[in-house]
PDB file of C-alpha atoms in Angstrom:
ATOM      1  CA  MET A   1     119.369 104.876 104.459  1.00  0.00           C
ATOM      2  CA  ASP A   2     116.252 105.730 106.467  1.00  0.00           C
ATOM      3  CA  ARG A   3     113.786 103.072 107.614  1.00  0.00           C
ATOM      4  CA  GLN A   4     110.926 104.421 105.512  1.00  0.00           C
ATOM      5  CA  ALA A   5     112.958 104.159 102.297  1.00  0.00           C
ATOM      6  CA  ILE A   6     114.056 100.619 103.190  1.00  0.00           C
ATOM      7  CA  SER A   7     110.457  99.619 103.909  1.00  0.00           C
ATOM      8  CA  ARG A   8     109.176 101.007 100.603  1.00  0.00           C
ATOM      9  CA  LEU A   9     111.776  99.070  98.619  1.00  0.00           C
ATOM     10  CA  ALA A  10     111.288  95.902 100.671  1.00  0.00           C
ATOM     11  CA  HIS A  11     107.520  95.937 100.104  1.00  0.00           C
ATOM     12  CA  ALA A  12     107.719  96.523  96.354  1.00  0.00           C
ATOM     13  CA  HIS A  13     106.292  93.061  95.635  1.00  0.00           C
ATOM     14  CA  HIS A  14     104.345  92.616  98.879  1.00  0.00           C
ATOM     15  CA  PRO A  15     102.457  95.887  99.450  1.00  0.00           C
ATOM     16  CA  ILE A  16     100.570  94.463 102.423  1.00  0.00           C
ATOM     17  CA  ALA A  17     103.175  95.149 105.093  1.00  0.00           C
ATOM     18  CA  ALA A  18     102.429  92.025 107.118  1.00  0.00           C
ATOM     19  CA  PRO A  19     102.799  88.245 106.661  1.00  0.00           C
ATOM     20  CA  ILE A  20      99.360  87.873 105.073  1.00  0.00           C
ATOM     21  CA  ALA A  21      98.720  86.439 101.609  1.00  0.00           C
ATOM     22  CA  ASP A  22      96.452  88.182  99.116  1.00  0.00           C
ATOM     23  CA  GLU A  23      93.704  85.587  99.496  1.00  0.00           C
ATOM     24  CA  SER A  24      93.762  86.033 103.274  1.00  0.00           C
ATOM     25  CA  VAL A  25      93.561  89.807 102.851  1.00  0.00           C
ATOM     26  CA  ALA A  26      90.536  89.395 100.587  1.00  0.00           C
ATOM     27  CA  ARG A  27      88.833  87.072 103.069  1.00  0.00           C
ATOM     28  CA  LEU A  28      89.457  89.442 105.989  1.00  0.00           C
ATOM     29  CA  LEU A  29      88.085  92.403 104.055  1.00  0.00           C
ATOM     30  CA  THR A  30      85.026  90.444 102.964  1.00  0.00           C
ATOM     31  CA  ARG A  31      84.279  89.570 106.582  1.00  0.00           C
ATOM     32  CA  ALA A  32      84.947  93.144 107.666  1.00  0.00           C
ATOM     33  CA  THR A  33      82.701  94.848 105.123  1.00  0.00           C
ATOM     34  CA  GLY A  34      80.055  92.114 104.885  1.00  0.00           C
ATOM     35  CA  HIS A  35      77.225  92.890 102.527  1.00  0.00           C
ATOM     36  CA  THR A  36      77.052  96.575 103.458  1.00  0.00           C
ATOM     37  CA  GLU A  37      76.807  98.636 100.280  1.00  0.00           C
ATOM     38  CA  THR A  38      78.082 101.890 101.747  1.00  0.00           C
ATOM     39  CA  GLY A  39      80.597 102.542 104.483  1.00  0.00           C
ATOM     40  CA  ARG A  40      83.696 104.365 105.620  1.00  0.00           C
ATOM     41  CA  VAL A  41      87.048 102.766 106.382  1.00  0.00           C
ATOM     42  CA  LEU A  42      90.050 104.325 108.128  1.00  0.00           C
ATOM     43  CA  ASP A  43      93.611 102.946 108.170  1.00  0.00           C
ATOM     44  CA  LEU A  44      95.779 104.365 110.963  1.00  0.00           C
ATOM     45  CA  GLY A  45      99.228 103.730 109.508  1.00  0.00           C
ATOM     46  CA  CYS A  46      98.217 102.947 105.939  1.00  0.00           C
ATOM     47  CA  GLY A  47     101.635 102.980 104.262  1.00  0.00           C
ATOM     48  CA  GLU A  48     101.031 102.552 100.532  1.00  0.00           C
ATOM     49  CA  GLY A  49      97.318 101.982 101.120  1.00  0.00           C
ATOM     50  CA  GLY A  50      97.296  98.283 100.260  1.00  0.00           C
ATOM     51  CA  TRP A  51      94.324  97.442 102.469  1.00  0.00           C
ATOM     52  CA  LEU A  52      92.328 100.508 101.493  1.00  0.00           C
ATOM     53  CA  VAL A  53      92.617 100.252  97.708  1.00  0.00           C
ATOM     54  CA  ARG A  54      91.576  96.594  97.915  1.00  0.00           C
ATOM     55  CA  ALA A  55      88.571  97.505 100.040  1.00  0.00           C
ATOM     56  CA  LEU A  56      87.503 100.241  97.622  1.00  0.00           C
ATOM     57  CA  ALA A  57      87.957  98.041  94.565  1.00  0.00           C
ATOM     58  CA  ALA A  58      85.660  95.427  96.101  1.00  0.00           C
ATOM     59  CA  ARG A  59      83.111  97.911  97.478  1.00  0.00           C
ATOM     60  CA  PRO A  60      82.320 100.596  94.842  1.00  0.00           C
ATOM     61  CA  ARG A  61      80.271 102.740  97.244  1.00  0.00           C
ATOM     62  CA  TRP A  62      82.640 102.714 100.202  1.00  0.00           C
ATOM     63  CA  GLN A  63      84.962 105.604 101.059  1.00  0.00           C
ATOM     64  CA  ALA A  64      88.426 105.354 102.615  1.00  0.00           C
ATOM     65  CA  VAL A  65      90.835 107.511 104.572  1.00  0.00           C
ATOM     66  CA  GLY A  66      94.488 106.684 105.202  1.00  0.00           C
ATOM     67  CA  VAL A  67      96.925 108.275 107.623  1.00  0.00           C
ATOM     68  CA  ASP A  68     100.701 107.842 107.557  1.00  0.00           C
ATOM     69  CA  LEU A  69     103.946 109.707 108.227  1.00  0.00           C
ATOM     70  CA  ASP A  70     105.681 108.450 105.075  1.00  0.00           C
ATOM     71  CA  ALA A  71     105.004 111.018 102.349  1.00  0.00           C
ATOM     72  CA  ALA A  72     106.527 108.850  99.615  1.00  0.00           C
ATOM     73  CA  ALA A  73     104.320 105.910 100.596  1.00  0.00           C
ATOM     74  CA  LEU A  74     101.261 108.146 100.416  1.00  0.00           C
ATOM     75  CA  THR A  75     102.307 109.286  96.957  1.00  0.00           C
ATOM     76  CA  ARG A  76     102.474 105.651  95.905  1.00  0.00           C
ATOM     77  CA  ALA A  77      99.046 105.046  97.451  1.00  0.00           C
ATOM     78  CA  ARG A  78      97.603 107.866  95.330  1.00  0.00           C
ATOM     79  CA  GLU A  79      99.169 106.388  92.195  1.00  0.00           C
ATOM     80  CA  VAL A  80      97.695 102.954  92.883  1.00  0.00           C
ATOM     81  CA  ALA A  81      94.278 104.442  93.679  1.00  0.00           C
ATOM     82  CA  LEU A  82      94.361 106.385  90.406  1.00  0.00           C
ATOM     83  CA  ALA A  83      95.314 103.273  88.441  1.00  0.00           C
ATOM     84  CA  LEU A  84      92.396 101.366  89.991  1.00  0.00           C
ATOM     85  CA  GLY A  85      89.962 104.236  89.438  1.00  0.00           C
ATOM     86  CA  VAL A  86      89.114 104.665  93.138  1.00  0.00           C
ATOM     87  CA  GLU A  87      90.947 107.933  93.813  1.00  0.00           C
ATOM     88  CA  ARG A  88      87.750 109.998  94.214  1.00  0.00           C
ATOM     89  CA  ARG A  89      86.746 107.873  97.202  1.00  0.00           C
ATOM     90  CA  PHE A  90      90.196 107.915  98.785  1.00  0.00           C
ATOM     91  CA  GLY A  91      91.498 110.586 101.183  1.00  0.00           C
ATOM     92  CA  LEU A  92      95.063 110.608 102.524  1.00  0.00           C
ATOM     93  CA  HIS A  93      96.644 112.512 105.405  1.00  0.00           C
ATOM     94  CA  HIS A  94     100.378 113.024 105.913  1.00  0.00           C
ATOM     95  CA  LEU A  95     100.180 112.992 109.681  1.00  0.00           C
ATOM     96  CA  ASP A  96     101.100 111.126 112.849  1.00  0.00           C
ATOM     97  CA  ALA A  97      98.213 108.687 113.318  1.00  0.00           C
ATOM     98  CA  ARG A  98      97.965 109.735 116.980  1.00  0.00           C
ATOM     99  CA  GLU A  99      97.106 113.268 115.894  1.00  0.00           C
ATOM    100  CA  PHE A 100      94.449 112.421 113.327  1.00  0.00           C
ATOM    101  CA  LYS A 101      90.993 113.883 113.979  1.00  0.00           C
ATOM    102  CA  ALA A 102      87.897 113.058 111.959  1.00  0.00           C
ATOM    103  CA  VAL A 103      84.550 114.830 111.742  1.00  0.00           C
ATOM    104  CA  GLU A 104      82.617 111.628 111.061  1.00  0.00           C
ATOM    105  CA  PRO A 105      83.135 108.161 112.570  1.00  0.00           C
ATOM    106  CA  PHE A 106      84.123 105.095 110.561  1.00  0.00           C
ATOM    107  CA  ASP A 107      82.448 101.725 110.063  1.00  0.00           C
ATOM    108  CA  LEU A 108      85.820  99.960 109.911  1.00  0.00           C
ATOM    109  CA  VAL A 109      89.109 101.049 111.489  1.00  0.00           C
ATOM    110  CA  LEU A 110      92.331  99.290 110.493  1.00  0.00           C
ATOM    111  CA  ASN A 111      95.766  98.980 112.015  1.00  0.00           C
ATOM    112  CA  VAL A 112      97.592  95.879 110.800  1.00  0.00           C
ATOM    113  CA  GLY A 113     101.243  95.582 111.751  1.00  0.00           C
ATOM    114  CA  ALA A 114     101.566  99.176 112.930  1.00  0.00           C
ATOM    115  CA  THR A 115     100.524  99.076 116.595  1.00  0.00           C
ATOM    116  CA  HIS A 116     103.966 100.462 117.476  1.00  0.00           C
ATOM    117  CA  ALA A 117     102.659 103.842 116.287  1.00  0.00           C
ATOM    118  CA  PHE A 118     100.471 103.965 119.384  1.00  0.00           C
ATOM    119  CA  GLY A 119     102.770 102.153 121.784  1.00  0.00           C
ATOM    120  CA  GLY A 120     101.227  98.686 121.583  1.00  0.00           C
ATOM    121  CA  LEU A 121      98.052  96.706 121.007  1.00  0.00           C
ATOM    122  CA  LEU A 122      95.774  98.074 123.734  1.00  0.00           C
ATOM    123  CA  PRO A 123      96.681 101.739 123.124  1.00  0.00           C
ATOM    124  CA  THR A 124      95.979 101.125 119.432  1.00  0.00           C
ATOM    125  CA  LEU A 125      92.535  99.759 120.273  1.00  0.00           C
ATOM    126  CA  ALA A 126      91.867 102.775 122.478  1.00  0.00           C
ATOM    127  CA  ALA A 127      92.734 105.095 119.587  1.00  0.00           C
ATOM    128  CA  ALA A 128      90.606 103.086 117.145  1.00  0.00           C
ATOM    129  CA  ARG A 129      87.657 103.233 119.522  1.00  0.00           C
ATOM    130  CA  GLY A 130      87.655 107.022 119.270  1.00  0.00           C
ATOM    131  CA  HIS A 131      87.093 106.841 115.503  1.00  0.00           C
ATOM    132  CA  LEU A 132      84.565 104.012 115.465  1.00  0.00           C
ATOM    133  CA  ALA A 133      80.890 104.350 114.585  1.00  0.00           C
ATOM    134  CA  PRO A 134      78.340 102.469 116.732  1.00  0.00           C
ATOM    135  CA  GLY A 135      78.354  98.845 115.677  1.00  0.00           C
ATOM    136  CA  GLY A 136      81.578  99.314 113.728  1.00  0.00           C
ATOM    137  CA  LEU A 137      84.519  96.930 113.481  1.00  0.00           C
ATOM    138  CA  VAL A 138      88.233  97.182 114.167  1.00  0.00           C
ATOM    139  CA  MET A 139      90.771  95.090 112.270  1.00  0.00           C
ATOM    140  CA  VAL A 140      94.089  94.939 114.085  1.00  0.00           C
ATOM    141  CA  GLY A 141      97.155  92.810 113.369  1.00  0.00           C
ATOM    142  CA  GLU A 142      99.705  92.055 116.066  1.00  0.00           C
ATOM    143  CA  GLY A 143     102.628  89.746 116.780  1.00  0.00           C
ATOM    144  CA  PHE A 144     102.559  86.990 119.375  1.00  0.00           C
ATOM    145  CA  TRP A 145     104.927  84.292 120.582  1.00  0.00           C
ATOM    146  CA  GLU A 146     104.376  80.967 118.835  1.00  0.00           C
ATOM    147  CA  ARG A 147     106.829  79.495 121.340  1.00  0.00           C
ATOM    148  CA  GLU A 148     109.024  80.786 124.138  1.00  0.00           C
ATOM    149  CA  PRO A 149     111.570  83.116 122.522  1.00  0.00           C
ATOM    150  CA  GLY A 150     115.268  82.430 122.917  1.00  0.00           C
ATOM    151  CA  ARG A 151     118.019  85.021 122.922  1.00  0.00           C
ATOM    152  CA  ALA A 152     118.539  84.713 119.153  1.00  0.00           C
ATOM    153  CA  ALA A 153     114.881  85.513 118.481  1.00  0.00           C
ATOM    154  CA  LEU A 154     114.847  88.476 120.853  1.00  0.00           C
ATOM    155  CA  ASP A 155     118.079  89.862 119.435  1.00  0.00           C
ATOM    156  CA  GLY A 156     116.865  89.372 115.872  1.00  0.00           C
ATOM    157  CA  LEU A 157     113.703  91.326 116.578  1.00  0.00           C
ATOM    158  CA  GLY A 158     115.320  93.871 118.875  1.00  0.00           C
ATOM    159  CA  ALA A 159     112.575  92.920 121.313  1.00  0.00           C
ATOM    160  CA  ASP A 160     112.060  92.042 124.961  1.00  0.00           C
ATOM    161  CA  ARG A 161     110.156  88.977 126.136  1.00  0.00           C
ATOM    162  CA  GLU A 162     107.418  91.250 127.495  1.00  0.00           C
ATOM    163  CA  ASP A 163     106.797  92.927 124.126  1.00  0.00           C
ATOM    164  CA  PHE A 164     104.504  90.058 123.101  1.00  0.00           C
ATOM    165  CA  ALA A 165     102.533  87.254 124.742  1.00  0.00           C
ATOM    166  CA  ASP A 166     101.271  83.915 123.450  1.00  0.00           C
ATOM    167  CA  LEU A 167      98.111  83.822 121.347  1.00  0.00           C
ATOM    168  CA  ALA A 168      95.801  82.848 124.198  1.00  0.00           C
ATOM    169  CA  THR A 169      97.083  85.597 126.484  1.00  0.00           C
ATOM    170  CA  THR A 170      96.998  88.184 123.700  1.00  0.00           C
ATOM    171  CA  THR A 171      93.388  87.282 122.946  1.00  0.00           C
ATOM    172  CA  ASP A 172      92.458  87.345 126.645  1.00  0.00           C
ATOM    173  CA  ARG A 173      93.863  90.861 126.930  1.00  0.00           C
ATOM    174  CA  VAL A 174      91.790  92.040 123.977  1.00  0.00           C
ATOM    175  CA  ILE A 175      88.635  90.550 125.478  1.00  0.00           C
ATOM    176  CA  ALA A 176      89.383  92.015 128.912  1.00  0.00           C
ATOM    177  CA  ASP A 177      89.691  95.419 127.246  1.00  0.00           C
ATOM    178  CA  GLY A 178      86.072  95.218 126.144  1.00  0.00           C
ATOM    179  CA  TRP A 179      86.345  93.746 122.663  1.00  0.00           C
ATOM    180  CA  THR A 180      84.864  90.593 121.158  1.00  0.00           C
ATOM    181  CA  PRO A 181      86.746  88.804 118.364  1.00  0.00           C
ATOM    182  CA  VAL A 182      84.216  88.042 115.624  1.00  0.00           C
ATOM    183  CA  TYR A 183      86.862  86.680 113.242  1.00  0.00           C
ATOM    184  CA  GLY A 184      90.592  86.188 113.098  1.00  0.00           C
ATOM    185  CA  HIS A 185      93.434  84.953 110.971  1.00  0.00           C
ATOM    186  CA  VAL A 186      96.709  83.476 112.208  1.00  0.00           C
ATOM    187  CA  SER A 187      99.404  83.801 109.553  1.00  0.00           C
ATOM    188  CA  THR A 188     100.707  80.452 108.355  1.00  0.00           C
ATOM    189  CA  PRO A 189     104.400  79.484 108.121  1.00  0.00           C
ATOM    190  CA  GLN A 190     104.062  79.733 104.342  1.00  0.00           C
ATOM    191  CA  GLU A 191     102.723  83.293 104.610  1.00  0.00           C
ATOM    192  CA  TRP A 192     105.597  84.206 106.914  1.00  0.00           C
ATOM    193  CA  ASP A 193     108.247  82.692 104.626  1.00  0.00           C
ATOM    194  CA  ASP A 194     106.779  84.328 101.534  1.00  0.00           C
ATOM    195  CA  TYR A 195     106.680  87.690 103.280  1.00  0.00           C
ATOM    196  CA  GLU A 196     110.237  87.515 104.609  1.00  0.00           C
ATOM    197  CA  PHE A 197     111.765  86.232 101.374  1.00  0.00           C
ATOM    198  CA  SER A 198     109.872  88.920  99.466  1.00  0.00           C
ATOM    199  CA  TRP A 199     111.005  91.621 101.929  1.00  0.00           C
ATOM    200  CA  THR A 200     114.668  90.696 101.828  1.00  0.00           C
ATOM    201  CA  GLY A 201     114.659  89.694  98.161  1.00  0.00           C
ATOM    202  CA  SER A 202     113.070  92.907  96.898  1.00  0.00           C
ATOM    203  CA  LEU A 203     115.528  95.027  98.847  1.00  0.00           C
ATOM    204  CA  ALA A 204     118.543  92.973  97.738  1.00  0.00           C
ATOM    205  CA  ALA A 205     117.374  92.976  94.112  1.00  0.00           C
ATOM    206  CA  TRP A 206     117.127  96.770  94.154  1.00  0.00           C
ATOM    207  CA  ALA A 207     120.698  96.984  95.429  1.00  0.00           C
ATOM    208  CA  LEU A 208     121.902  94.631  92.687  1.00  0.00           C
ATOM    209  CA  ASP A 209     120.014  96.590  90.036  1.00  0.00           C
ATOM    210  CA  HIS A 210     121.421  99.946  91.225  1.00  0.00           C
ATOM    211  CA  PRO A 211     125.084  99.221  92.054  1.00  0.00           C
ATOM    212  CA  ASP A 212     126.124 102.861  91.586  1.00  0.00           C
ATOM    213  CA  HIS A 213     123.402 104.295  93.799  1.00  0.00           C
ATOM    214  CA  PRO A 214     124.779 105.827  97.012  1.00  0.00           C
ATOM    215  CA  ASP A 215     122.325 103.710  99.048  1.00  0.00           C
ATOM    216  CA  ALA A 216     123.030 100.400  97.304  1.00  0.00           C
ATOM    217  CA  ALA A 217     125.488  99.098  99.897  1.00  0.00           C
ATOM    218  CA  ALA A 218     123.226 100.111 102.776  1.00  0.00           C
ATOM    219  CA  ALA A 219     120.230  98.417 101.157  1.00  0.00           C
ATOM    220  CA  ARG A 220     122.143  95.191 100.589  1.00  0.00           C
ATOM    221  CA  GLU A 221     123.449  95.235 104.157  1.00  0.00           C
ATOM    222  CA  ALA A 222     119.915  95.775 105.524  1.00  0.00           C
ATOM    223  CA  ALA A 223     118.566  92.883 103.431  1.00  0.00           C
ATOM    224  CA  ASP A 224     121.359  90.524 104.490  1.00  0.00           C
ATOM    225  CA  ARG A 225     121.022  91.470 108.159  1.00  0.00           C
ATOM    226  CA  HIS A 226     117.241  91.073 108.147  1.00  0.00           C
ATOM    227  CA  ARG A 227     117.456  87.688 106.429  1.00  0.00           C
ATOM    228  CA  SER A 228     119.927  86.439 109.013  1.00  0.00           C
ATOM    229  CA  GLU A 229     117.870  87.777 111.939  1.00  0.00           C
ATOM    230  CA  TRP A 230     114.830  85.982 110.578  1.00  0.00           C
ATOM    231  CA  LEU A 231     116.370  82.649 109.607  1.00  0.00           C
ATOM    232  CA  HIS A 232     118.719  82.369 112.580  1.00  0.00           C
ATOM    233  CA  GLY A 233     116.484  84.146 115.054  1.00  0.00           C
ATOM    234  CA  TYR A 234     112.710  84.518 115.109  1.00  0.00           C
ATOM    235  CA  ARG A 235     111.533  82.172 112.330  1.00  0.00           C
ATOM    236  CA  GLY A 236     108.935  79.870 113.901  1.00  0.00           C
ATOM    237  CA  THR A 237     108.960  81.875 117.139  1.00  0.00           C
ATOM    238  CA  LEU A 238     107.116  85.077 116.246  1.00  0.00           C
ATOM    239  CA  GLY A 239     103.539  84.613 115.067  1.00  0.00           C
ATOM    240  CA  PHE A 240     101.081  87.141 113.677  1.00  0.00           C
ATOM    241  CA  VAL A 241      97.341  87.343 114.293  1.00  0.00           C
ATOM    242  CA  THR A 242      94.824  89.624 112.624  1.00  0.00           C
ATOM    243  CA  TYR A 243      91.667  90.140 114.664  1.00  0.00           C
ATOM    244  CA  LEU A 244      88.301  91.476 113.568  1.00  0.00           C
ATOM    245  CA  LEU A 245      86.792  93.013 116.697  1.00  0.00           C
ATOM    246  CA  ARG A 246      83.537  94.505 117.924  1.00  0.00           C
ATOM    247  CA  ARG A 247      82.954  96.477 121.062  1.00  0.00           C
ATOM    248  CA  ASP A 248      80.987  94.697 123.783  1.00  0.00           C
TER     249      ASP A 248
END
């Protein structure tokens, strides 16, 4: 069972693919769009378009563009946009985010939980900078170490110690790269637990509901493995921060 199919099933009840609650998403988007009546927002790695459809629903004169490699996720994004009546302001591209080119710049560029697409946080910011209008904002979400990771945490994540830093160091690196944080949100333990139980629970429930499906056993195994890696590995060790940034 491929990773994209697992991710779609796992996020069935938590379409924001990050440990961020709906109220936190709304607050971040409010800060990001301010009181500007018109604007353009780009999500580099949009998945099912959770951030974008929320932005368009709250800002009836904004336009949005999403880029992702998962064709099925983009289909779902179109369905949600149609249901919310925002499809005419919503453009989607089935493309590697690194290859996306735009004619016009964007007032807000998003990449939350998908910095791996560019090889890390700073390369993601470099890519976002190329799409950003003067005075625009970047919203980027990235992991950090809440505490020094042990072997169980590293194995559970399939990560190396150097893949992340603590929050202070991560923020210092962003600032040294020429960005100023104008807002931020650190995901709470409750947000993390809700996200992980939703991720594993949705995937396991699908397997239970489709016992004769050829992917049922693989889905259940993925859910059980992920739950164990989280609970016995990185729970309380990996944090997540979402920055709202402006160029210096």
